[in-house]
Coordinates of C-alpha atoms in Angstrom, one line a residue:
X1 CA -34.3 -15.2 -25.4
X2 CA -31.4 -14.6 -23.2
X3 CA -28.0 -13.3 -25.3
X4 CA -25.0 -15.1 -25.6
X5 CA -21.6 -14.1 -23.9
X6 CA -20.3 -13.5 -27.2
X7 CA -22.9 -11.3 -28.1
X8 CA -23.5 -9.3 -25.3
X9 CA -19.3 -8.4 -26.4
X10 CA -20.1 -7.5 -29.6
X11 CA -22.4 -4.8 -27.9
X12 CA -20.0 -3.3 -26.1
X13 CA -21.8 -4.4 -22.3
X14 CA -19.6 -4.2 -19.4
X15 CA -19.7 -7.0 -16.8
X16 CA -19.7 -6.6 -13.4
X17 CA -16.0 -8.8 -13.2
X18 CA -14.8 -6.1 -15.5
X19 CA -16.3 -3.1 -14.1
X20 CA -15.0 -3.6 -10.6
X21 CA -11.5 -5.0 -11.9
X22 CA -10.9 -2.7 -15.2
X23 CA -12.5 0.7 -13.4
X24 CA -13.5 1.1 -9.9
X25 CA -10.3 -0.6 -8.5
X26 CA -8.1 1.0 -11.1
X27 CA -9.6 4.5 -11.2
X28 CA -11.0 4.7 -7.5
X29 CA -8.6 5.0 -4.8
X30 CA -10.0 3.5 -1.5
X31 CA -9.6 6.7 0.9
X32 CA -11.7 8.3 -1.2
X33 CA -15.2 6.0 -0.9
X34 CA -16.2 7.7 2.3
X35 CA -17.0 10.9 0.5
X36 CA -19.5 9.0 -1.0
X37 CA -20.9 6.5 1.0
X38 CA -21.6 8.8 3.5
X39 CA -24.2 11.0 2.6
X40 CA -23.6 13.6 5.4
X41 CA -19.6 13.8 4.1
X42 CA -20.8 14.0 0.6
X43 CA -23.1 17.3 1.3
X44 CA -20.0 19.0 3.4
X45 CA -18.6 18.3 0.7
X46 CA -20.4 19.8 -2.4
X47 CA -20.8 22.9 0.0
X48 CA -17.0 23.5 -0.3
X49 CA -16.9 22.7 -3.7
X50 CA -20.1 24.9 -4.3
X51 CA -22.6 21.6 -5.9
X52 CA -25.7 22.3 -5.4
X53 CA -27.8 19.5 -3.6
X54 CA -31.2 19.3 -1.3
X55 CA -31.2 21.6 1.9
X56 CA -29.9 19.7 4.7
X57 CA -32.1 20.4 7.6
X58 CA -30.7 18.0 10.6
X59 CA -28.4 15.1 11.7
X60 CA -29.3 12.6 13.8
X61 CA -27.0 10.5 15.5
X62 CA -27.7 9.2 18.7
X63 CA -31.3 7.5 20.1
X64 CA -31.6 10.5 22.4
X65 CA -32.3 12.3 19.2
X66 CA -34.6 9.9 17.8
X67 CA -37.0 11.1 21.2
X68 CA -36.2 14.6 20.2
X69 CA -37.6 14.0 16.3
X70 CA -41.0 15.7 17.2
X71 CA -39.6 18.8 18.4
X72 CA -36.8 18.7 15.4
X73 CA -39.9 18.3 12.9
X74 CA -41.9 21.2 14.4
X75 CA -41.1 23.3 11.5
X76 CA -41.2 20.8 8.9
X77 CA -43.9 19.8 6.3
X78 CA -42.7 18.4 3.4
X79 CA -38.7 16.2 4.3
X80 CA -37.1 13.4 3.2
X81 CA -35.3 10.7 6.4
X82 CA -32.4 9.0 5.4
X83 CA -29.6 7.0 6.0
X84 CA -26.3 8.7 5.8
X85 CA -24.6 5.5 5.0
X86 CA -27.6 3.7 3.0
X87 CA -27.4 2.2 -0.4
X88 CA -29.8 1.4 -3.4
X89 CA -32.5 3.5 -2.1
X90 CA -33.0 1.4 1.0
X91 CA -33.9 3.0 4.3
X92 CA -35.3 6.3 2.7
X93 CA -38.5 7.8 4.0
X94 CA -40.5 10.7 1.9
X95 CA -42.9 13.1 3.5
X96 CA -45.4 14.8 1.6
X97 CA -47.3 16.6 4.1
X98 CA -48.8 16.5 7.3
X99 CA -52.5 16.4 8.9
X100 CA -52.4 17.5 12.4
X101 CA -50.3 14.6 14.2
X102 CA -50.1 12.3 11.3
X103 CA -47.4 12.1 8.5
X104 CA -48.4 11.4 4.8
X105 CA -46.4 9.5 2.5
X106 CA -46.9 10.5 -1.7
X107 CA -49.4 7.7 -1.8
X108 CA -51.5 9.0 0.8
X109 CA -50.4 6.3 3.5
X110 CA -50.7 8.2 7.2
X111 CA -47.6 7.2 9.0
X112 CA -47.6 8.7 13.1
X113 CA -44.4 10.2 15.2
X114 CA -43.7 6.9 16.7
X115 CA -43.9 4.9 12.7
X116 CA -40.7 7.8 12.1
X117 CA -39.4 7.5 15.6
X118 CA -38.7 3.8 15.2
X119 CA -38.0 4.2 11.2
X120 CA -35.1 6.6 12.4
X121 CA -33.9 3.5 15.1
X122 CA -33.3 1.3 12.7
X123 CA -30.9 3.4 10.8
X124 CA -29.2 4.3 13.6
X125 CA -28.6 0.4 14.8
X126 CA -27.2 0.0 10.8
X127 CA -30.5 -1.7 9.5
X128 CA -30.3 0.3 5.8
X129 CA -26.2 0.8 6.1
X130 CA -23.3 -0.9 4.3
X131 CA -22.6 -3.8 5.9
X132 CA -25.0 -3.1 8.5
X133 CA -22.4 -0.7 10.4
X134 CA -24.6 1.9 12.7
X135 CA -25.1 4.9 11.1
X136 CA -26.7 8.3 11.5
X137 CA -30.0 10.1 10.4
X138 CA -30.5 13.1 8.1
X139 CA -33.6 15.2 7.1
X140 CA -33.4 17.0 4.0
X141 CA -35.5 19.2 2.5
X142 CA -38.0 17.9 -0.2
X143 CA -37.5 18.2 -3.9
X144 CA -40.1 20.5 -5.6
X145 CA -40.1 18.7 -9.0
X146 CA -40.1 21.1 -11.6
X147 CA -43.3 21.3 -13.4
X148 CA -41.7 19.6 -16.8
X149 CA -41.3 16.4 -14.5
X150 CA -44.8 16.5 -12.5
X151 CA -46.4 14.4 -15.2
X152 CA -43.7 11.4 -15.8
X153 CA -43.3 10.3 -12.6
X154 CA -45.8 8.8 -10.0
X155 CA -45.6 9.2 -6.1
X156 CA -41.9 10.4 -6.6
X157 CA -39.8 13.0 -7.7
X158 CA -37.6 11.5 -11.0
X159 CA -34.0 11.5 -10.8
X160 CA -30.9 11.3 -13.8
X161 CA -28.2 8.9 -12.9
X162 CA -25.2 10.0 -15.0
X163 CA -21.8 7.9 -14.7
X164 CA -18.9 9.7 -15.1
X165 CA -15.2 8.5 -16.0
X166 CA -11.8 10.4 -15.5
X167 CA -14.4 13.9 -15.2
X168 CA -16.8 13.3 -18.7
X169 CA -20.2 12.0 -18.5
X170 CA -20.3 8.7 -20.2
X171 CA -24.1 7.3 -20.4
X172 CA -27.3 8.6 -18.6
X173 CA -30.4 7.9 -17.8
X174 CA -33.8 8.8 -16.4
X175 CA -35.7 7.2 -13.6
X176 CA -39.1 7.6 -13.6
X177 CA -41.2 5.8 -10.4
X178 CA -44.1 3.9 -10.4
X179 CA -46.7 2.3 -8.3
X180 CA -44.7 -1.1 -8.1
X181 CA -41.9 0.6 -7.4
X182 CA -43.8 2.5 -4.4
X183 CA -42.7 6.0 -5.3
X184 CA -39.2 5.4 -5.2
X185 CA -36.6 5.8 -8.7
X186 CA -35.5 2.1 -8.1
X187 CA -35.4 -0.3 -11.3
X188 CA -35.1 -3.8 -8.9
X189 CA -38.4 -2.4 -7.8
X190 CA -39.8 -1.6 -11.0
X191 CA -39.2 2.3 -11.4
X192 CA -38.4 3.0 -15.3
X193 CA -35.6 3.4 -17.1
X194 CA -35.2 6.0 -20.0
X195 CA -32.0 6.1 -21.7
X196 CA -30.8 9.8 -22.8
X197 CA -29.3 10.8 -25.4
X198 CA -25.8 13.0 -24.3
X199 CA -25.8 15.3 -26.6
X200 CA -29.7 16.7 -26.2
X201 CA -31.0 14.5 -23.1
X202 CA -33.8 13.5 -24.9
X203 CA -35.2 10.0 -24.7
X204 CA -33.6 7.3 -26.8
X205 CA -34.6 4.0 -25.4
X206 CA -36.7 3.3 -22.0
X207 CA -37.3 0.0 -19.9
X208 CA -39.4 -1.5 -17.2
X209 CA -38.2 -4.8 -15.6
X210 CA -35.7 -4.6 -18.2
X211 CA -38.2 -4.9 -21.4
X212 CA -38.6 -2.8 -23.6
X213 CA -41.6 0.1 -23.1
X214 CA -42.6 3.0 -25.2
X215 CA -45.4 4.4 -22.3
X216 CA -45.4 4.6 -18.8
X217 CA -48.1 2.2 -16.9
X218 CA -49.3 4.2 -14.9
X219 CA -49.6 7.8 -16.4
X220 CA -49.5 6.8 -20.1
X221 CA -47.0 9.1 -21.2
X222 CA -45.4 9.2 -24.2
X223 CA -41.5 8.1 -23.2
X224 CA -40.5 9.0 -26.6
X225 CA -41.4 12.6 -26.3
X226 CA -39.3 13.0 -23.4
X227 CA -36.6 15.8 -23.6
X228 CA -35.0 17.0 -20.6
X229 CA -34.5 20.8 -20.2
X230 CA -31.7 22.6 -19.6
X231 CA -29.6 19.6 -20.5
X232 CA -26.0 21.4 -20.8
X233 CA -26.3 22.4 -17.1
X234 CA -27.1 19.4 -15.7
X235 CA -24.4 17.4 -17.5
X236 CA -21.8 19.6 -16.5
X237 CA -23.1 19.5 -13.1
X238 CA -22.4 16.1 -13.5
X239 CA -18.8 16.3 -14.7
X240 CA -17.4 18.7 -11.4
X241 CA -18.9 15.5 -9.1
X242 CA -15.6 14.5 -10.8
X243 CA -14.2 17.7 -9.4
X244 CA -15.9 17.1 -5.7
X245 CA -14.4 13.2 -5.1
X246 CA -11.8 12.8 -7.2
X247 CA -13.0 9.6 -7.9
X248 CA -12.5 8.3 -11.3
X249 CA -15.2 6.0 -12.2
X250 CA -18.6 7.3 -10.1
X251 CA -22.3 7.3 -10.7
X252 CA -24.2 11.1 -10.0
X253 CA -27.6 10.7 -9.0
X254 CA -29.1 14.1 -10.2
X255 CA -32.8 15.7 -9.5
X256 CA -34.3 18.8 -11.2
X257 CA -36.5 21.5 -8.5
X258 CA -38.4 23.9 -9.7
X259 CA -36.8 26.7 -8.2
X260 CA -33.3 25.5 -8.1
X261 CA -32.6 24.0 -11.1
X262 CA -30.4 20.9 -11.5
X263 CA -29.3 19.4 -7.7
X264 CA -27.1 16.6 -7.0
X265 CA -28.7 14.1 -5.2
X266 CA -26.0 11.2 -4.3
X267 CA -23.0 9.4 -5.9
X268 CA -21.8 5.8 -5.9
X269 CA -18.6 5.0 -6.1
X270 CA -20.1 1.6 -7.3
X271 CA -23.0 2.5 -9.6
X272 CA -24.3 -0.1 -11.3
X273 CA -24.9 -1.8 -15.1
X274 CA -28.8 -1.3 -15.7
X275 CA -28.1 1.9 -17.2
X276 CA -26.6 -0.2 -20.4
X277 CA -30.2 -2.0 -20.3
X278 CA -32.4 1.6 -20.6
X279 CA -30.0 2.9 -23.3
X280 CA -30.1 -0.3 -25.3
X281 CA -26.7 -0.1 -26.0
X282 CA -22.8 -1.0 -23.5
X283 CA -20.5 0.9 -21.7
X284 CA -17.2 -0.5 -22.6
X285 CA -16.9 1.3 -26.1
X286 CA -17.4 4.9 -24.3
X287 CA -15.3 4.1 -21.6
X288 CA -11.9 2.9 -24.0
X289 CA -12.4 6.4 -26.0
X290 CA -12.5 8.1 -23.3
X291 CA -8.9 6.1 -21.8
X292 CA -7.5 6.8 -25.0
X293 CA -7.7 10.4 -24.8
X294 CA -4.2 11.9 -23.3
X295 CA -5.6 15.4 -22.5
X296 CA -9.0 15.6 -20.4
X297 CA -10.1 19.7 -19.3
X298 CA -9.9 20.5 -16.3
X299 CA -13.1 22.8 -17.0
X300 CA -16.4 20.6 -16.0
X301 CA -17.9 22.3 -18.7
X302 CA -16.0 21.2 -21.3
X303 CA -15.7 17.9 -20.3
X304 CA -19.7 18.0 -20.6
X305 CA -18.8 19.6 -24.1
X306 CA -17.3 16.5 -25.3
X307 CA -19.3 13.9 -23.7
X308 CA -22.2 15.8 -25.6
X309 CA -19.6 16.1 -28.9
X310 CA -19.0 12.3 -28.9
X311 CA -21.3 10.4 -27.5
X312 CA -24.4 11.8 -28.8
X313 CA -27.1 10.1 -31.0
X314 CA -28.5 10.6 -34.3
X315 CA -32.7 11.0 -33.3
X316 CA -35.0 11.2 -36.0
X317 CA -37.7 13.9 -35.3

């Protein structure tokens, strides 16, 4: 049964109207959007600022390249193609390993030089770009989930999105993939959404195809059980992507590796509202606290400190 306007208010949901009026035009200054929609600018970036993110290992930006990928891949097994300019997960291409000429995909799928050499054309020519502008390729290095996540997630390495407003962490979640959603952390395409609780990142709500689910499909975990470690950390890793942009209203997309710890994966300047879906619960509540508040740290970690103060649950164990 589909909710009323007047109900989905009394749950504190923000709409879309509201979002881009109340927040992103208010709080996000224009000049600032390329730092995020380009992923190339945003990596510069968080090296300056000293955010840790996924090895870059090339840029591609002209076809002539696109002829040179075999020689650029020599020394690569395990990489990630995408498009510095993409959105919503489209145009990105993940390489699990390689048997003698072929490429393998998580799911096993075999994929040859020429299947990348004309993957990496199309993002060039602006197929997986904003507004279909041209664009340019990068290779990153692969994440090594670490070995807490191996078991959530099929064919893809989980990812937190966190949204973050004036520098504290508002709401988060955890995407898990699936085989309908082909390996990729996507909800539209039927990843999973688990809603965590701020102050202890564990598991409070979880969603596929925005209905409630209390196991994944696939693996048959437990979503309940799911706690994420070394929670501080990664929250106030997601506070200085405040600190990187100066953006006020931005979504972090955050990945754990096993040997790195918490990395930043992207941001969006425009993240979206599912996140209100997996936590069962709105933004707009969080977000007017947080504008009434005169004084906001300039230290990320205590702006993690109070998102985790204020915003956390009460979890019966």
């Amino acid at each position: 049964m589909l909710a009323s306007p007047a109900a989905l208010r009394s749950r504190g949901l923000l709409g879309m109207n509201r979002r881009n009026v109340a927040y992103i035009s208010r709080y996000n200054e224009r000049r600032l959007y390329p730092l995020v929609d380009d992923k190339k600018l945003t990596k510069e970036r968080a090296m300056r600022h000293g955010v840790a993110t996924p090895t870059l290992r090339d840029v591609i930006d002209t076809q002539h390249g696109v002829r040179d990928l075999g020689e650029r891949l020599n020394h690569l097994s395990r990489f990630a193609i995408k498009p510095s300019r993409g959105a919503g997960g489209k145009g990105i291409m993940v390489i699990h390993e390689r048997d003698g000429e072929q490429f393998l995909k998580a799911s096993g799928q075999a994929l040859t030089l020429d299947n990348l050499q004309r993957h990496c054309s199309n993002i060039l020519a602006g197929l997986h770009s904003l507004a279909g502008a041209p664009d340019s390729v990068i290779i990153e290095d692969l994440i090594e989930a670490d070995p807490y996540f191996e078991s959530l997630s099929v064919e893809g390495v989980p990812d937190i999105r966190v949204i973050i407003f004036r520098g504290i962490p508002v709401m988060a979640m955890l995407r898990l993939s699936t085989h309908a959603s082909d390996g990729k952390a996507n909800l539209h395409q039927g990843a999973i959404g688990v809603g965590l609780d701020l102050a202890s990142g564990r598991c409070i709500h979880a969603v596929q195809h925005s209905r409630r689910v209390h196991s994944h499909p696939d693996t048959g975990v437990d979503l309940n059980h799911i706690a994420i470690p070394d929670w501080q950390n990664l929250l106030t890793l997601a506070a200085r992507c405040h600190d990187l942009t100066g953006l006020g209203y931005l979504g972090a997309d955050i990945v754990v590796d096993r040997n790195r710890g918490p990395l930043m994966l992207e941001l969006n300047a425009r993240p979206g509202l599912a996140i209100q879906i997996a936590n069962g619960k709105g933004l707009l509540p969080r977000l007017q606290w947080i504008e009434a508040q005169e004084n906001i740290p300039e230290n990320a970690e205590a702006r993690a400190g109070m998102a985790m103060a204020e915003f956390g649950e009460r979890i019966e164990t």
